[in-house]
CSV table of C-alpha atoms in Angstrom, one decimal:
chain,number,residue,atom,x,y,z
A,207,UNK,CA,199.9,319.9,238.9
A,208,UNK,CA,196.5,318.4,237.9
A,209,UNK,CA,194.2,321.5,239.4
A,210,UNK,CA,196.5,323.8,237.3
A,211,UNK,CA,196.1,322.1,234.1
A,212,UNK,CA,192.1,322.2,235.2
A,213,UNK,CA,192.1,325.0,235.8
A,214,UNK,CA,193.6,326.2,232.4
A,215,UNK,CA,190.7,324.0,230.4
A,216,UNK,CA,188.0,325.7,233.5
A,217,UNK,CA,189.2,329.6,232.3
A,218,UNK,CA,189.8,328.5,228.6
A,219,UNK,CA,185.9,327.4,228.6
A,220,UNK,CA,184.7,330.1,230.7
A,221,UNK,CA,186.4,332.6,227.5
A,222,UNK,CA,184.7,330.9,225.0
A,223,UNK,CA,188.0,329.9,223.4
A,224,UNK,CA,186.6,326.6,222.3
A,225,UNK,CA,189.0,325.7,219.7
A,226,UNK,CA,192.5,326.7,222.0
A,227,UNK,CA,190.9,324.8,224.3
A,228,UNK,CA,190.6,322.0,222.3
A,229,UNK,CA,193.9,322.3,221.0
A,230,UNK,CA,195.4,322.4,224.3
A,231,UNK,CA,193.2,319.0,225.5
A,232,UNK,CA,194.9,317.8,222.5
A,233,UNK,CA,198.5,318.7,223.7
A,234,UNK,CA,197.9,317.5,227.3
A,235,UNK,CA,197.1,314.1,225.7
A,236,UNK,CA,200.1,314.1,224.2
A,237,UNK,CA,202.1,315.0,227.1
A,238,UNK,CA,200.1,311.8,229.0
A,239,UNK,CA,200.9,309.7,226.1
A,240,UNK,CA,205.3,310.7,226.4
A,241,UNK,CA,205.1,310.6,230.0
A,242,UNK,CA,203.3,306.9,229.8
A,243,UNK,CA,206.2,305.7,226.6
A,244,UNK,CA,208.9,307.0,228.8
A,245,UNK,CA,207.9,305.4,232.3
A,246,UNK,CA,207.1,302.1,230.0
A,247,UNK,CA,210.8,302.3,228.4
A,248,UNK,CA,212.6,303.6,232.0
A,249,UNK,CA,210.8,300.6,233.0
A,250,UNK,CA,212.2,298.3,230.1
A,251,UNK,CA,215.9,300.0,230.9
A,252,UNK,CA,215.0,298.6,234.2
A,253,UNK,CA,214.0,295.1,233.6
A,254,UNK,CA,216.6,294.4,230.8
A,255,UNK,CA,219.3,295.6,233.4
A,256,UNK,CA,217.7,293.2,235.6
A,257,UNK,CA,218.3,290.5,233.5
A,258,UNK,CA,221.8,291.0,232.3
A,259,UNK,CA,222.4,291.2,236.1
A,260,UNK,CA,220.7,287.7,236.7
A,261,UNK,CA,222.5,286.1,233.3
A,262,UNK,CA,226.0,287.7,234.3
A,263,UNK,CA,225.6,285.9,237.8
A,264,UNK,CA,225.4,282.4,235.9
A,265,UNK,CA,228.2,283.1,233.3
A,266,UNK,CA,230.4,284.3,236.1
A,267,UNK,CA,229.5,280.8,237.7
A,268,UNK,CA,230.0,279.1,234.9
A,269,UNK,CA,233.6,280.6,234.4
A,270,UNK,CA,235.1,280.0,238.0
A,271,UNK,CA,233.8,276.3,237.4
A,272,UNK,CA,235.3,276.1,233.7
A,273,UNK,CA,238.7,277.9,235.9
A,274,UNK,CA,238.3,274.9,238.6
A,275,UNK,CA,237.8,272.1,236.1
A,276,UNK,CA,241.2,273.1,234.7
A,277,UNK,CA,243.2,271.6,237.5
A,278,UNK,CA,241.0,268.3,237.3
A,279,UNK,CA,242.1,268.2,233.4
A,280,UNK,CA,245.6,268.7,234.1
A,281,UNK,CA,245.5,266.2,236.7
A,282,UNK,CA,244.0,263.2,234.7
A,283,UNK,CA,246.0,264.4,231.4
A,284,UNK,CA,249.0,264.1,234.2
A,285,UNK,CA,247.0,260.2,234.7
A,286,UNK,CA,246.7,258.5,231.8
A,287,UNK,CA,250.2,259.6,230.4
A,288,UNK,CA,251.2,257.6,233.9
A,289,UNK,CA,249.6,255.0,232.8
A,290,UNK,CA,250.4,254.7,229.1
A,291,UNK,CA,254.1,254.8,229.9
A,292,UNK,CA,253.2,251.3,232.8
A,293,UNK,CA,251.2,250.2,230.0
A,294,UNK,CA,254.2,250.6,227.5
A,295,UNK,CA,257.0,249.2,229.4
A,296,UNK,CA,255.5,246.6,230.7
A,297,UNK,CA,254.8,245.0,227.2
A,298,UNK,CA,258.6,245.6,226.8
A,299,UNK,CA,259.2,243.4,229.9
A,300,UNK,CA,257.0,240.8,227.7
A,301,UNK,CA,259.4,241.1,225.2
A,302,UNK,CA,262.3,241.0,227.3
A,303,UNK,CA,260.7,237.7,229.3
A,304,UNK,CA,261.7,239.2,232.9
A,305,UNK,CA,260.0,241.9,234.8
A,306,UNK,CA,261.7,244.6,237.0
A,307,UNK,CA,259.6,245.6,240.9
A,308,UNK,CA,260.1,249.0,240.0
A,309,UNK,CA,257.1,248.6,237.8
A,310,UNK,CA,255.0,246.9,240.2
A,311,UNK,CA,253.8,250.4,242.2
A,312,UNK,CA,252.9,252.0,238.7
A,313,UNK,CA,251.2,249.2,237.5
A,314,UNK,CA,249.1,248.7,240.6
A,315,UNK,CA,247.0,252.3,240.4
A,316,UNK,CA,246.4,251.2,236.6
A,317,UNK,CA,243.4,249.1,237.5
A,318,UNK,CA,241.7,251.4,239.6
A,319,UNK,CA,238.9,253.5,237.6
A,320,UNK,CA,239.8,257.0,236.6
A,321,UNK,CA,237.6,259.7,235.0
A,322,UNK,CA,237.8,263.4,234.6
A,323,UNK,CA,235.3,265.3,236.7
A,324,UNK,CA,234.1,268.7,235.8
A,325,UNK,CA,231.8,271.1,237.4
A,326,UNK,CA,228.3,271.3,235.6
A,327,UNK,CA,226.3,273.3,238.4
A,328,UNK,CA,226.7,276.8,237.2
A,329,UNK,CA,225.6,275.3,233.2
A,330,UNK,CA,222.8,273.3,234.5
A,331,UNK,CA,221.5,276.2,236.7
A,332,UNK,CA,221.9,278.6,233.6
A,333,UNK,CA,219.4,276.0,231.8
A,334,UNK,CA,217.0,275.5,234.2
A,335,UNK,CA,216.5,279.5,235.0
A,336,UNK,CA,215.5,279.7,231.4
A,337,UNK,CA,218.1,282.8,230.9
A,338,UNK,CA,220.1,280.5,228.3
A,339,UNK,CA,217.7,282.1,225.9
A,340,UNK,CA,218.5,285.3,226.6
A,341,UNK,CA,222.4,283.8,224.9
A,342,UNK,CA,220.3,282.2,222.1
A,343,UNK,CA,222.7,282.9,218.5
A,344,UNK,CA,225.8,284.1,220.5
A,345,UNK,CA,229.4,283.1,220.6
A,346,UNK,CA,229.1,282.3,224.0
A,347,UNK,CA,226.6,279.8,224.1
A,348,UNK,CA,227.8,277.6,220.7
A,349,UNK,CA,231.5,277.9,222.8
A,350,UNK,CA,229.7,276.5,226.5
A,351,UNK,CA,227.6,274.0,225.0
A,352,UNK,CA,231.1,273.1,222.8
A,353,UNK,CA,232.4,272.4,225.9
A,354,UNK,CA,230.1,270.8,227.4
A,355,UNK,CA,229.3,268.1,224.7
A,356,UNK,CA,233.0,267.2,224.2
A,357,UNK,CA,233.7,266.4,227.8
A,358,UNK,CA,230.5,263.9,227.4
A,359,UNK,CA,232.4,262.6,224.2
A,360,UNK,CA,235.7,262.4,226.6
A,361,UNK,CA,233.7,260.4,229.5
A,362,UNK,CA,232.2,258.3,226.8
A,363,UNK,CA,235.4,257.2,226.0
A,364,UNK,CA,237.0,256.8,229.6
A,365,UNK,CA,233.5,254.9,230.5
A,366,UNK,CA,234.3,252.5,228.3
A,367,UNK,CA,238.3,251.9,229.1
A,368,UNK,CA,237.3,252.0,233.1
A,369,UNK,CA,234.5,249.0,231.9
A,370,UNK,CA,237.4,247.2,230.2
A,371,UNK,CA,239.6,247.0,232.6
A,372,UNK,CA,236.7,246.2,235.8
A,373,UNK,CA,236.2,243.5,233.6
A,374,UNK,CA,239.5,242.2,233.3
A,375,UNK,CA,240.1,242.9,236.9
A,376,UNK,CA,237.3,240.8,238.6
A,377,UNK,CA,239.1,238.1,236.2
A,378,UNK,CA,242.7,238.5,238.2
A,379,UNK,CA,241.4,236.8,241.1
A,380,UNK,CA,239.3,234.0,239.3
A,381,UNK,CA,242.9,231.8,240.4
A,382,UNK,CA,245.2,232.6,243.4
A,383,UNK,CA,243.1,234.8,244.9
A,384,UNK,CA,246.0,236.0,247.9
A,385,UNK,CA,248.7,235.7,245.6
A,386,UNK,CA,247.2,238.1,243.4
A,387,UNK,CA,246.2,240.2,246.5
A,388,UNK,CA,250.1,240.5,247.5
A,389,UNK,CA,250.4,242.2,244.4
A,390,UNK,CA,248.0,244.9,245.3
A,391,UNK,CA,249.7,245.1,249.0
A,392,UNK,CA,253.6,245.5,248.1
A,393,UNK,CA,253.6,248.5,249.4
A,394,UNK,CA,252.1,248.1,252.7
A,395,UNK,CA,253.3,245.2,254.5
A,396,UNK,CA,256.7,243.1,254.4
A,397,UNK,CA,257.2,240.4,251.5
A,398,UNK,CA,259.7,238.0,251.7
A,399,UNK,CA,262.0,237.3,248.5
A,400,UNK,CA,260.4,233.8,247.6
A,401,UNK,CA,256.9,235.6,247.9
A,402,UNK,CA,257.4,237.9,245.6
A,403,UNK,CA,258.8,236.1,243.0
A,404,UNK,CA,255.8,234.1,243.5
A,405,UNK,CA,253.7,237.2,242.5
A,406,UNK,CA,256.0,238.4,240.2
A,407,UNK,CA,255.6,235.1,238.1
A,408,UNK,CA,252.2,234.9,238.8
A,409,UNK,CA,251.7,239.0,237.6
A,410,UNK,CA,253.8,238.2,234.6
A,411,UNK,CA,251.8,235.3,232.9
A,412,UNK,CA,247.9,236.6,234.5
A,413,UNK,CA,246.4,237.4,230.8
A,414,UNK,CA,244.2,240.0,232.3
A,415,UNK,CA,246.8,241.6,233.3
A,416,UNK,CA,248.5,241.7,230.1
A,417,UNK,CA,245.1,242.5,227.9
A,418,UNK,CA,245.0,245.7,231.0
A,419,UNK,CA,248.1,246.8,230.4
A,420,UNK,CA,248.0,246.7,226.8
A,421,UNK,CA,244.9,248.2,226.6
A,422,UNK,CA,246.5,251.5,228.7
A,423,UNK,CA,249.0,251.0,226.0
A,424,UNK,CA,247.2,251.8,223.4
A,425,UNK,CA,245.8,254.5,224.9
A,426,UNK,CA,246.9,257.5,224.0
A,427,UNK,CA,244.5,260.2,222.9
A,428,UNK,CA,246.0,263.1,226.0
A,429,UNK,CA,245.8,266.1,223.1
A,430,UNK,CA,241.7,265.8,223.8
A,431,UNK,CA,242.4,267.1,227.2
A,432,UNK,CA,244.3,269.9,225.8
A,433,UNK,CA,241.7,270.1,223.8
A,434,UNK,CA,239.1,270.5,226.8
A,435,UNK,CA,241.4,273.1,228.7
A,436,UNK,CA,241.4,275.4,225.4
A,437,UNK,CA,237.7,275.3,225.1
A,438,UNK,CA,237.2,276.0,228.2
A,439,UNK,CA,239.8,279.0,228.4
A,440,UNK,CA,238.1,280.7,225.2
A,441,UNK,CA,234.4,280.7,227.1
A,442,UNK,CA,236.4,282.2,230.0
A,443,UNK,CA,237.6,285.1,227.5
A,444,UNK,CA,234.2,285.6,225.8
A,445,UNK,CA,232.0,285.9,229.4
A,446,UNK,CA,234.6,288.4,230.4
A,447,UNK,CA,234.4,290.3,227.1
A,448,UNK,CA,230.7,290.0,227.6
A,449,UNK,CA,230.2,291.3,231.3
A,450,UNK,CA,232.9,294.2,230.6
A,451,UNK,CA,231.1,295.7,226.9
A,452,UNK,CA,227.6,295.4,229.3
């Protein structure tokens, strides 16, 4: 293809024609310069494809962990209303002045520490590649980093009723250590009748116990874990708008 054009410009001098020739260098450079624009813009087609590609991959991630942490919402949601209800009835056994073992395996699990767990791996990936830019202004990033910053407000607030009560709980065996330790063992060995009204009693008056279970009581904000779940379920909706309009 070159040595044609050349050869063109060679037979165009050779005739004298100076000014077709001229015009026809002129053309050529055109036809050099709108090859050059549309390699540059097949290779910008290219590249931005390339990217999308790459970004999809994280907010695909990013839903099937938003997908996963549902069950791990449902299931502390499914917690602390367990634990409320202990909390609840066991300040109606205070009121009542007896106690019933029926409550003694819910109240048990209430000391242990409980928080929700959610999957940041995809997100944090997404941040450190440096393709949350390319999300920069969009639905979909105010709705992930939504997400993200309310579960940080929701551990906030489990961090500091999982400190209250592993404060407390160090307390219930400042005094009758192994009586206090029957209680946490009902379950899994034999008890005669006179030992467990012995715990029972002892249970009953321990004021860490009580200040626990009335702080479980008390505790009753579930709807933020509704909350969570709906958050999460709209950034679900918008990456797969977003992958399907690519």
């Amino acid at each position: 293809m070159i040595k044609f054009f050349r050869k063109i410009r060679q037979n165009l001098i050779k005739e004298n024609k100076t000014s077709t020739y001229f015009k026809y260098a002129i053309g050529e450079i055109i036809l050099v310069v709108i090859g050059i624009l549309i390699a540059l813009q097949i290779n910008n087609w290219n590249e931005t494809r390339k990217t999308n590609n790459q970004l999809h991959g994280y907010l695909k991630s990013i839903s099937k962990n938003i997908q996963s942490d549902t069950t791990e919402i449902n299931q502390i949601k499914s917690i602390r209303i367990q634990h409320n209800r202990a909390g609840k009835d066991y300040m109606k056994c205070m009121l009542k002045d007896s106690m019933s073992l029926s409550l003694v395996s819910r109240m048990a699990p209430v000391v242990g520490e409980q928080y929700l767990n959610v999957n940041t791996a995809a997100f944090d990936a997404l941040k450190n590649s440096g393709f949350i830019a390319n999300l920069q202004g969009s639905a979909i990033e105010d709705a992930i980093f939504d997400y993200y910053a309310y579960f940080e407000e929701i551990h906030e607030s489990e961090t500091s009723l999982n400190n209250f009560i592993e404060r407390l709980e160090v307390g219930l065996f400042d005094e009758d250590f192994d009586k206090v330790s029957r209680f946490f063992k009902m379950e899994h060995r034999q008890i005669t009748k006179e030992e467990l009204q012995i715990t029972l009693e002892l249970i009953y008056k321990n004021s860490k116990m009580l200040g626990i279970m009335q702080r479980v009581a008390d505790e009753e904000y579930f709807e933020v874990y509704d909350s969570l779940r709906a958050k999460g379920h709209k950034i679900v909706k918008l990456i797969e708008m977003e992958i399907a309009n690519d």
